């Protein structure tokens, strides 16, 4: 009780105008209402919008949505498509399964280190039993089952199609079938139909629409574009939807969007990761010494599906964008080139404000204060000629607990503080200092 009283006292002392409002906007559940931000309000270059729309149209796009901190900045549909039109996610839906497996684990119904045969039974592959027993749920999430990728049909989930090639964990290859069988793993672990468990745990919790449908061997999610955007908000906000903690296992959530194994550094738990030193792509066992999307922010993580079904999330900018449509280029499995092209256009649109315009107030402004997992700041400080500056964060003992180099050409500076304990901190930029509080 004393601790609670102390926390309340500190909040009142340091934050008399404290409220439960959060930086990110969450569109209401069960409503078409969704707040928007005019492009002019963000200081972006409106003259670049029309060429961008022409590009999207030429690339067979049906829907494109861009959010800034959860609010709609761009929502564009082509031909007869509209906000209610249903389309398929293709392999972008793998990220839905990734979250659902994590929820099943947090519910105590499965463990990533469990043998897959615990749920599918012995003989779910045609591998020797000792090799089959090496395969775990984690290997299914990371595309490292070691199953033969030279079989005729990589979608086939029948045992005769699932042959031994290498020990689990020693080979990365984009193999659909072992992923698809995660559906059966979840059903066996939970005792519920996959659609029902997903609807209960994710879809209805965040106001999505849609359904999983069997197409041949594959299980494909169908929804409108706004539902994909809602899912992006959930993941970008550390598994929270407003005050609902949907994905409670934050360690798992962190693993989802970080390198999951050393073979393909650009792959998490069914999510694609930008900013890594190398990458592998579907249909190849080669390692490429480059990022997935060189023109995108390095912190982008993405859900990528066949024919350009795309969800991109950039924590540093607060930007989430969704694209649905037909194939935009000659990449069959995932459209990393097209995703990069989109970012090239967005980089022209998201024209940074001048230093004078951006930092017009005298004090450091912390937009999310008290904070949970990140703070977003602006300041009127004078940046050095290289357009970089160092931010330092101190605890109440005067110890520097964090240093971050920020770039002036990013309109707002968003800093991850999820590792900081609850308490009072001081942020210093140049000779300016401001207080903020971490609460959870």
CSV table of C-alpha atoms in Angstrom, one decimal:
chain,number,residue,atom,x,y,z
A,1,UNK,CA,0.0,0.0,0.0
A,2,UNK,CA,2.8,2.4,0.8
A,3,UNK,CA,4.4,1.7,-2.6
A,4,UNK,CA,1.1,2.5,-4.3
A,5,UNK,CA,0.7,5.8,-2.3
A,6,UNK,CA,4.2,6.7,-3.2
A,7,UNK,CA,3.6,6.2,-6.9
A,8,UNK,CA,0.4,8.3,-6.8
A,9,UNK,CA,2.3,11.0,-4.9
A,10,UNK,CA,5.1,11.1,-7.5
A,11,UNK,CA,2.6,11.2,-10.4
A,12,UNK,CA,0.8,14.1,-8.8
A,13,UNK,CA,4.0,15.9,-7.9
A,14,UNK,CA,5.7,15.6,-11.3
A,15,UNK,CA,2.7,15.2,-13.6
A,16,UNK,CA,-0.3,17.2,-12.3
A,17,UNK,CA,-1.9,17.0,-15.7
A,18,UNK,CA,-1.4,13.2,-16.0
A,19,UNK,CA,-4.1,11.3,-17.8
A,20,UNK,CA,-4.5,7.8,-19.2
A,21,UNK,CA,-4.2,9.1,-22.8
A,22,UNK,CA,-1.6,7.4,-24.9
A,23,UNK,CA,0.4,8.6,-27.9
A,24,UNK,CA,-1.0,5.9,-30.2
A,25,UNK,CA,-4.6,6.2,-31.4
A,26,UNK,CA,-6.7,3.0,-31.4
A,27,UNK,CA,-9.7,3.0,-33.7
A,28,UNK,CA,-12.9,2.0,-31.9
A,29,UNK,CA,-14.0,-1.6,-32.1
A,30,UNK,CA,-17.3,-2.2,-33.9
A,31,UNK,CA,-17.2,1.1,-35.7
A,32,UNK,CA,-16.0,2.5,-39.1
A,33,UNK,CA,-14.8,5.6,-37.3
A,34,UNK,CA,-11.1,6.2,-37.6
A,35,UNK,CA,-9.3,9.5,-36.9
A,36,UNK,CA,-7.2,11.0,-39.6
A,37,UNK,CA,-4.3,13.4,-39.8
A,38,UNK,CA,-4.1,15.8,-42.8
A,39,UNK,CA,-0.8,15.6,-44.7
A,40,UNK,CA,-0.4,19.3,-44.4
A,41,UNK,CA,-0.5,19.0,-40.6
A,42,UNK,CA,2.5,16.7,-40.6
A,43,UNK,CA,4.5,19.0,-42.9
A,44,UNK,CA,4.7,16.4,-45.6
A,45,UNK,CA,5.1,17.2,-49.3
A,46,UNK,CA,1.5,17.0,-50.7
A,47,UNK,CA,2.8,17.5,-54.3
A,48,UNK,CA,4.4,14.0,-54.2
A,49,UNK,CA,1.1,12.2,-53.4
A,50,UNK,CA,-0.4,12.1,-56.9
A,51,UNK,CA,2.8,10.5,-58.4
A,52,UNK,CA,2.7,8.0,-55.6
A,53,UNK,CA,-0.9,7.1,-56.3
A,54,UNK,CA,0.0,6.7,-60.0
A,55,UNK,CA,2.8,4.3,-59.1
A,56,UNK,CA,0.5,2.2,-56.9
A,57,UNK,CA,-2.1,2.1,-59.6
A,58,UNK,CA,0.4,1.0,-62.2
A,59,UNK,CA,1.5,-1.8,-59.8
A,60,UNK,CA,-1.9,-3.4,-59.6
A,61,UNK,CA,-2.7,-2.1,-56.1
A,62,UNK,CA,-6.2,-2.4,-54.7
A,63,UNK,CA,-5.8,-0.8,-51.3
A,64,UNK,CA,-3.1,1.3,-49.6
A,65,UNK,CA,-3.3,2.6,-46.0
A,66,UNK,CA,-0.7,4.6,-44.2
A,67,UNK,CA,-1.0,5.3,-40.4
A,68,UNK,CA,1.0,7.8,-38.3
A,69,UNK,CA,0.7,6.9,-34.6
A,70,UNK,CA,-2.4,4.9,-35.4
A,71,UNK,CA,-4.2,7.7,-37.3
A,72,UNK,CA,-4.9,7.5,-41.0
A,73,UNK,CA,-2.8,9.8,-43.2
A,74,UNK,CA,-3.4,8.0,-46.5
A,75,UNK,CA,-6.2,5.7,-47.4
A,76,UNK,CA,-6.5,5.0,-51.1
A,77,UNK,CA,-8.5,2.4,-53.0
A,78,UNK,CA,-8.4,1.6,-56.7
A,79,UNK,CA,-10.9,0.4,-59.2
A,80,UNK,CA,-14.0,-0.9,-57.5
A,81,UNK,CA,-12.2,-1.7,-54.2
A,82,UNK,CA,-13.2,0.1,-51.0
A,83,UNK,CA,-12.7,-0.1,-47.3
A,84,UNK,CA,-15.1,-3.0,-46.9
A,85,UNK,CA,-13.6,-5.1,-49.8
A,86,UNK,CA,-12.2,-8.4,-48.7
A,87,UNK,CA,-8.8,-9.6,-50.0
A,88,UNK,CA,-6.3,-12.4,-49.1
A,89,UNK,CA,-3.2,-11.9,-46.9
A,90,UNK,CA,-1.3,-14.8,-48.5
A,91,UNK,CA,1.9,-15.3,-46.4
A,92,UNK,CA,1.5,-12.0,-44.6
A,93,UNK,CA,-1.0,-14.0,-42.6
A,94,UNK,CA,2.0,-16.1,-41.2
A,95,UNK,CA,2.5,-13.2,-38.8
A,96,UNK,CA,-1.0,-13.8,-37.4
A,97,UNK,CA,-0.1,-17.4,-36.6
A,98,UNK,CA,3.1,-16.2,-35.0
A,99,UNK,CA,1.1,-14.1,-32.5
A,100,UNK,CA,-1.4,-16.9,-31.9
A,101,UNK,CA,1.3,-19.4,-31.1
A,102,UNK,CA,2.7,-16.9,-28.6
A,103,UNK,CA,-0.7,-16.5,-27.0
A,104,UNK,CA,-1.1,-20.3,-26.8
A,105,UNK,CA,2.3,-20.5,-25.0
A,106,UNK,CA,1.4,-17.7,-22.6
A,107,UNK,CA,-1.8,-19.6,-21.8
A,108,UNK,CA,0.4,-22.5,-20.9
A,109,UNK,CA,-1.0,-24.7,-23.6
A,110,UNK,CA,2.2,-25.3,-25.6
A,111,UNK,CA,5.9,-24.5,-25.5
A,112,UNK,CA,8.2,-23.5,-28.4
A,113,UNK,CA,10.7,-26.2,-27.3
A,114,UNK,CA,8.1,-29.0,-27.5
A,115,UNK,CA,8.6,-31.6,-30.2
A,116,UNK,CA,6.2,-31.0,-33.0
A,117,UNK,CA,5.3,-34.7,-32.7
A,118,UNK,CA,3.8,-34.0,-29.3
A,119,UNK,CA,0.9,-32.4,-31.1
A,120,UNK,CA,0.9,-34.1,-34.5
A,121,UNK,CA,1.9,-37.6,-33.4
A,122,UNK,CA,4.8,-39.7,-34.6
A,123,UNK,CA,5.0,-40.1,-38.4
A,124,UNK,CA,3.8,-36.6,-39.3
A,125,UNK,CA,6.8,-36.6,-41.6
A,126,UNK,CA,8.5,-39.4,-43.5
A,127,UNK,CA,11.8,-38.7,-41.8
A,128,UNK,CA,13.6,-41.3,-39.6
A,129,UNK,CA,12.0,-41.1,-36.2
A,130,UNK,CA,15.2,-39.8,-34.6
A,131,UNK,CA,15.3,-36.9,-37.1
A,132,UNK,CA,11.6,-36.1,-36.8
A,133,UNK,CA,12.1,-35.9,-33.1
A,134,UNK,CA,14.6,-33.0,-33.6
A,135,UNK,CA,11.9,-30.8,-35.0
A,136,UNK,CA,10.2,-28.4,-32.5
A,137,UNK,CA,7.5,-25.8,-32.7
A,138,UNK,CA,10.3,-23.1,-32.7
A,139,UNK,CA,11.8,-24.7,-35.9
A,140,UNK,CA,8.4,-24.3,-37.6
A,141,UNK,CA,8.2,-20.7,-36.6
A,142,UNK,CA,11.7,-20.0,-37.9
A,143,UNK,CA,11.7,-22.0,-41.2
A,144,UNK,CA,14.5,-24.2,-39.9
A,145,UNK,CA,12.8,-27.7,-39.8
A,146,UNK,CA,15.5,-29.1,-42.1
A,147,UNK,CA,12.8,-30.8,-44.3
A,148,UNK,CA,13.7,-31.3,-47.9
A,149,UNK,CA,12.8,-28.2,-50.0
A,150,UNK,CA,13.4,-30.0,-53.3
A,151,UNK,CA,10.1,-31.9,-53.2
A,152,UNK,CA,7.6,-31.3,-56.0
A,153,UNK,CA,5.1,-29.3,-53.8
A,154,UNK,CA,6.4,-27.2,-51.0
A,155,UNK,CA,2.8,-26.6,-49.8
A,156,UNK,CA,2.1,-30.3,-49.4
A,157,UNK,CA,1.6,-31.3,-45.7
A,158,UNK,CA,1.2,-35.0,-46.3
A,159,UNK,CA,3.9,-37.1,-44.6
A,160,UNK,CA,5.3,-38.4,-47.9
A,161,UNK,CA,6.0,-34.8,-48.9
A,162,UNK,CA,7.9,-34.0,-45.7
A,163,UNK,CA,11.3,-35.7,-46.2
A,164,UNK,CA,14.6,-35.4,-44.3
A,165,UNK,CA,17.3,-33.2,-45.7
A,166,UNK,CA,19.2,-31.8,-42.7
A,167,UNK,CA,19.0,-31.8,-39.0
A,168,UNK,CA,16.5,-29.3,-37.6
A,169,UNK,CA,18.1,-25.9,-36.9
A,170,UNK,CA,20.9,-26.4,-39.4
A,171,UNK,CA,19.2,-25.1,-42.5
A,172,UNK,CA,17.0,-22.1,-43.3
A,173,UNK,CA,14.6,-22.4,-46.3
A,174,UNK,CA,11.2,-20.8,-46.9
A,175,UNK,CA,9.1,-24.0,-46.7
A,176,UNK,CA,5.3,-23.4,-46.5
A,177,UNK,CA,4.2,-26.9,-45.4
A,178,UNK,CA,5.8,-27.0,-41.9
A,179,UNK,CA,4.5,-23.5,-41.2
A,180,UNK,CA,1.0,-24.5,-42.3
A,181,UNK,CA,1.0,-27.4,-39.8
A,182,UNK,CA,1.3,-24.9,-37.0
A,183,UNK,CA,-2.5,-24.6,-37.4
A,184,UNK,CA,-2.8,-28.3,-36.3
A,185,UNK,CA,-0.3,-27.7,-33.5
A,186,UNK,CA,-2.4,-24.9,-32.1
A,187,UNK,CA,-5.7,-26.8,-32.5
A,188,UNK,CA,-4.3,-29.8,-30.7
A,189,UNK,CA,-2.8,-27.7,-27.9
A,190,UNK,CA,-5.9,-25.6,-27.3
A,191,UNK,CA,-8.6,-28.1,-28.2
A,192,UNK,CA,-10.3,-25.4,-30.3
A,193,UNK,CA,-10.8,-24.9,-34.0
A,194,UNK,CA,-8.1,-22.6,-35.4
A,195,UNK,CA,-10.6,-20.0,-36.6
A,196,UNK,CA,-12.4,-19.9,-33.3
A,197,UNK,CA,-9.2,-19.6,-31.2
A,198,UNK,CA,-7.9,-16.8,-33.5
A,199,UNK,CA,-11.2,-15.0,-33.3
A,200,UNK,CA,-11.4,-15.2,-29.5
A,201,UNK,CA,-7.8,-14.2,-28.9
A,202,UNK,CA,-7.0,-11.6,-31.6
A,203,UNK,CA,-9.6,-10.8,-34.1
A,204,UNK,CA,-12.4,-9.7,-31.8
A,205,UNK,CA,-10.0,-8.2,-29.3
A,206,UNK,CA,-8.9,-5.5,-31.8
A,207,UNK,CA,-11.9,-5.1,-34.1
A,208,UNK,CA,-10.6,-7.0,-37.1
A,209,UNK,CA,-12.9,-8.8,-39.6
A,210,UNK,CA,-12.0,-11.8,-41.7
A,211,UNK,CA,-11.7,-15.6,-41.6
A,212,UNK,CA,-9.2,-18.3,-42.3
A,213,UNK,CA,-10.0,-20.4,-45.4
A,214,UNK,CA,-8.4,-23.6,-46.7
A,215,UNK,CA,-7.1,-23.2,-50.3
A,216,UNK,CA,-5.5,-26.6,-51.2
A,217,UNK,CA,-3.0,-27.4,-48.5
A,218,UNK,CA,-2.8,-23.8,-47.4
A,219,UNK,CA,-4.8,-22.0,-44.7
A,220,UNK,CA,-5.2,-18.3,-45.9
A,221,UNK,CA,-6.6,-15.3,-44.1
A,222,UNK,CA,-9.0,-13.0,-45.8
A,223,UNK,CA,-10.1,-9.6,-44.5
A,224,UNK,CA,-10.3,-5.9,-45.5
A,225,UNK,CA,-7.2,-3.7,-45.5
A,226,UNK,CA,-8.2,-1.9,-42.3
A,227,UNK,CA,-8.1,-5.1,-40.4
A,228,UNK,CA,-4.4,-5.6,-41.5
A,229,UNK,CA,-3.8,-2.0,-40.3
A,230,UNK,CA,-5.4,-2.8,-36.9
A,231,UNK,CA,-3.1,-5.8,-36.5
A,232,UNK,CA,-0.1,-3.6,-37.3
A,233,UNK,CA,-1.2,-1.3,-34.4
A,234,UNK,CA,-1.4,-4.2,-32.0
A,235,UNK,CA,2.1,-5.4,-32.8
A,236,UNK,CA,3.6,-1.9,-32.9
A,237,UNK,CA,2.2,-1.2,-29.5
A,238,UNK,CA,3.9,-4.2,-27.8
A,239,UNK,CA,0.8,-6.4,-27.8
A,240,UNK,CA,-1.5,-3.9,-26.2
A,241,UNK,CA,-4.8,-2.7,-27.6
A,242,UNK,CA,-5.6,0.4,-25.5
A,243,UNK,CA,-5.4,-1.0,-21.9
A,244,UNK,CA,-5.9,-4.6,-23.0
A,245,UNK,CA,-2.7,-6.7,-22.8
A,246,UNK,CA,-3.4,-9.2,-25.5
A,247,UNK,CA,0.1,-10.6,-26.1
A,248,UNK,CA,1.3,-10.7,-22.5
A,249,UNK,CA,4.6,-12.5,-23.1
A,250,UNK,CA,6.8,-9.5,-24.0
A,251,UNK,CA,9.9,-11.6,-24.3
A,252,UNK,CA,8.2,-13.7,-27.0
A,253,UNK,CA,6.9,-10.5,-28.7
A,254,UNK,CA,10.5,-9.2,-28.8
A,255,UNK,CA,11.7,-12.5,-30.3
A,256,UNK,CA,9.0,-12.3,-33.0
A,257,UNK,CA,10.5,-9.1,-34.4
A,258,UNK,CA,14.2,-9.9,-33.9
A,259,UNK,CA,16.6,-12.3,-35.6
A,260,UNK,CA,15.4,-15.8,-34.5
A,261,UNK,CA,18.4,-17.8,-35.7
A,262,UNK,CA,21.8,-17.1,-37.2
A,263,UNK,CA,21.1,-18.6,-40.7
A,264,UNK,CA,18.8,-15.9,-41.9
A,265,UNK,CA,19.4,-12.7,-39.9
A,266,UNK,CA,16.5,-11.0,-41.6
A,267,UNK,CA,13.8,-13.5,-40.2
A,268,UNK,CA,12.1,-13.5,-36.9
A,269,UNK,CA,9.2,-15.6,-36.0
A,270,UNK,CA,7.5,-15.5,-39.4
A,271,UNK,CA,8.2,-11.7,-39.6
A,272,UNK,CA,10.7,-10.2,-42.1
A,273,UNK,CA,13.3,-7.8,-40.6
A,274,UNK,CA,15.0,-4.9,-42.2
A,275,UNK,CA,18.3,-3.4,-41.2
A,276,UNK,CA,20.3,-6.6,-40.9
A,277,UNK,CA,23.7,-7.3,-42.4
A,278,UNK,CA,22.4,-10.1,-44.6
A,279,UNK,CA,19.3,-11.8,-45.7
A,280,UNK,CA,17.9,-14.9,-47.4
A,281,UNK,CA,14.7,-14.9,-49.5
A,282,UNK,CA,12.1,-17.5,-50.5
A,283,UNK,CA,13.1,-19.9,-53.3
A,284,UNK,CA,16.8,-19.7,-52.6
A,285,UNK,CA,19.3,-21.0,-50.1
A,286,UNK,CA,21.8,-18.2,-50.9
A,287,UNK,CA,22.8,-15.6,-48.3
A,288,UNK,CA,22.8,-12.0,-49.7
A,289,UNK,CA,25.0,-9.5,-47.9
A,290,UNK,CA,22.4,-6.7,-47.9
A,291,UNK,CA,19.3,-5.4,-46.1
A,292,UNK,CA,15.9,-6.5,-47.4
A,293,UNK,CA,14.8,-2.9,-48.1
A,294,UNK,CA,17.8,-0.5,-48.3
A,295,UNK,CA,15.5,2.6,-48.6
A,296,UNK,CA,13.3,1.8,-45.6
A,297,UNK,CA,14.1,2.7,-42.0
A,298,UNK,CA,16.4,0.1,-40.5
A,299,UNK,CA,13.9,-0.8,-37.8
A,300,UNK,CA,11.1,-1.8,-40.2
A,301,UNK,CA,9.7,-5.3,-39.7
A,302,UNK,CA,7.2,-6.6,-42.2
A,303,UNK,CA,4.5,-9.1,-43.0
A,304,UNK,CA,5.1,-10.1,-46.6
A,305,UNK,CA,2.8,-12.3,-48.8
A,306,UNK,CA,2.6,-13.5,-52.3
A,307,UNK,CA,1.5,-10.9,-54.9
A,308,UNK,CA,2.4,-8.0,-52.7
A,309,UNK,CA,0.2,-8.4,-49.6
A,310,UNK,CA,2.3,-6.2,-47.3
A,311,UNK,CA,2.3,-4.8,-43.8
A,312,UNK,CA,5.2,-2.6,-42.8
A,313,UNK,CA,5.9,-1.3,-39.3
A,314,UNK,CA,8.5,1.3,-38.4
A,315,UNK,CA,8.7,2.0,-34.7
A,316,UNK,CA,11.1,4.9,-35.0
A,317,UNK,CA,8.7,6.9,-37.2
A,318,UNK,CA,5.4,5.7,-35.9
A,319,UNK,CA,4.5,4.7,-39.4
A,320,UNK,CA,2.5,1.6,-40.4
A,321,UNK,CA,1.5,0.9,-44.0
A,322,UNK,CA,-0.6,-1.7,-45.7
A,323,UNK,CA,-0.8,-2.7,-49.3
A,324,UNK,CA,-3.2,-5.2,-50.8
A,325,UNK,CA,-3.5,-6.1,-54.5
A,326,UNK,CA,-2.4,-8.2,-57.4
A,327,UNK,CA,1.3,-9.0,-58.2
A,328,UNK,CA,3.2,-5.7,-58.5
A,329,UNK,CA,6.4,-7.1,-60.0
A,330,UNK,CA,8.2,-10.3,-61.0
A,331,UNK,CA,8.9,-11.5,-57.5
A,332,UNK,CA,6.7,-14.5,-56.9
A,333,UNK,CA,6.8,-15.2,-53.2
A,334,UNK,CA,7.3,-11.9,-51.4
A,335,UNK,CA,7.7,-8.4,-52.9
A,336,UNK,CA,10.8,-6.9,-51.1
A,337,UNK,CA,11.7,-4.9,-54.2
A,338,UNK,CA,8.2,-3.4,-54.4
A,339,UNK,CA,8.3,-2.7,-50.6
A,340,UNK,CA,11.5,-0.8,-51.1
A,341,UNK,CA,10.1,1.1,-54.0
A,342,UNK,CA,7.1,2.2,-51.8
A,343,UNK,CA,9.6,3.5,-49.2
A,344,UNK,CA,11.4,5.5,-52.0
A,345,UNK,CA,8.2,7.3,-52.7
A,346,UNK,CA,7.3,7.7,-49.0
A,347,UNK,CA,10.8,9.2,-48.3
A,348,UNK,CA,9.9,11.9,-50.9
A,349,UNK,CA,6.5,12.5,-49.3
A,350,UNK,CA,7.6,12.5,-45.6
A,351,UNK,CA,9.6,15.7,-46.2
A,352,UNK,CA,11.3,16.6,-42.9
A,353,UNK,CA,10.5,20.0,-41.5
A,354,UNK,CA,13.3,22.5,-41.2
A,355,UNK,CA,15.1,22.6,-37.9
A,356,UNK,CA,13.5,26.0,-37.2
A,357,UNK,CA,10.0,24.8,-37.9
A,358,UNK,CA,10.3,21.5,-36.2
A,359,UNK,CA,11.8,22.8,-33.0
A,360,UNK,CA,9.9,26.0,-32.4
A,361,UNK,CA,9.3,25.7,-28.6
A,362,UNK,CA,11.8,26.5,-25.9
A,363,UNK,CA,11.4,23.3,-23.9
A,364,UNK,CA,11.9,19.7,-24.7
A,365,UNK,CA,8.4,18.3,-25.5
A,366,UNK,CA,7.8,14.7,-24.4
A,367,UNK,CA,4.6,13.6,-26.1
A,368,UNK,CA,4.1,10.3,-24.2
A,369,UNK,CA,4.7,11.2,-20.5
A,370,UNK,CA,4.3,9.2,-18.4
A,371,UNK,CA,5.6,6.5,-20.7
A,372,UNK,CA,5.3,2.8,-21.0
A,373,UNK,CA,7.8,1.5,-23.6
A,374,UNK,CA,8.8,4.5,-25.6
A,375,UNK,CA,9.0,8.3,-25.5
A,376,UNK,CA,8.6,10.7,-28.4
A,377,UNK,CA,10.3,14.1,-28.2
A,378,UNK,CA,10.8,17.3,-30.0
A,379,UNK,CA,13.2,20.2,-29.0
A,380,UNK,CA,14.4,23.6,-30.2
A,381,UNK,CA,18.1,22.7,-29.6
A,382,UNK,CA,20.6,23.6,-32.3
A,383,UNK,CA,21.9,20.6,-34.1
A,384,UNK,CA,25.5,20.3,-35.2
A,385,UNK,CA,26.4,20.4,-38.9
A,386,UNK,CA,26.4,16.7,-39.2
A,387,UNK,CA,22.7,16.8,-38.2
A,388,UNK,CA,23.1,14.4,-35.3
A,389,UNK,CA,22.9,14.9,-31.6
A,390,UNK,CA,23.3,12.8,-28.5
A,391,UNK,CA,20.5,12.3,-26.0
A,392,UNK,CA,21.3,11.2,-22.5
A,393,UNK,CA,18.9,9.8,-19.9
A,394,UNK,CA,19.7,9.9,-16.2
A,395,UNK,CA,18.0,8.3,-13.2
A,396,UNK,CA,17.3,10.1,-10.0
A,397,UNK,CA,20.8,9.2,-8.7
A,398,UNK,CA,22.3,11.2,-11.5
A,399,UNK,CA,23.6,8.1,-13.3
A,400,UNK,CA,23.5,8.1,-17.1
A,401,UNK,CA,21.4,5.0,-17.9
A,402,UNK,CA,21.0,5.5,-21.6
A,403,UNK,CA,22.6,7.3,-24.6
A,404,UNK,CA,21.0,7.6,-28.0
A,405,UNK,CA,22.2,9.3,-31.2
A,406,UNK,CA,19.3,11.0,-33.0
A,407,UNK,CA,19.1,12.5,-36.5
A,408,UNK,CA,17.6,15.9,-37.2
A,409,UNK,CA,16.0,14.7,-40.5
A,410,UNK,CA,13.6,12.5,-38.6
A,411,UNK,CA,10.5,14.7,-37.9
A,412,UNK,CA,9.9,13.2,-34.4
A,413,UNK,CA,12.4,11.3,-32.3
A,414,UNK,CA,11.0,8.1,-30.8
A,415,UNK,CA,13.1,6.3,-28.2
A,416,UNK,CA,12.6,2.8,-27.0
A,417,UNK,CA,12.7,2.8,-23.1
A,418,UNK,CA,11.1,-0.6,-22.6
A,419,UNK,CA,14.2,-1.8,-20.7
A,420,UNK,CA,14.1,1.0,-18.1
A,421,UNK,CA,12.6,0.1,-14.7
A,422,UNK,CA,9.6,2.1,-13.4
A,423,UNK,CA,10.6,5.4,-12.0
A,424,UNK,CA,11.5,9.1,-12.6
A,425,UNK,CA,14.1,10.0,-15.2
A,426,UNK,CA,15.6,13.1,-16.7
A,427,UNK,CA,16.3,13.5,-20.4
A,428,UNK,CA,19.1,15.8,-21.5
A,429,UNK,CA,19.7,17.3,-25.0
A,430,UNK,CA,22.5,19.8,-25.1
A,431,UNK,CA,21.9,22.1,-22.2
A,432,UNK,CA,18.1,21.3,-21.9
A,433,UNK,CA,16.7,18.9,-19.4
A,434,UNK,CA,13.2,17.6,-18.9
A,435,UNK,CA,11.6,15.0,-16.5
A,436,UNK,CA,9.6,12.0,-17.5
A,437,UNK,CA,8.2,8.9,-15.7
A,438,UNK,CA,8.1,5.3,-16.7
A,439,UNK,CA,4.9,3.5,-15.5
A,440,UNK,CA,3.7,0.0,-16.2
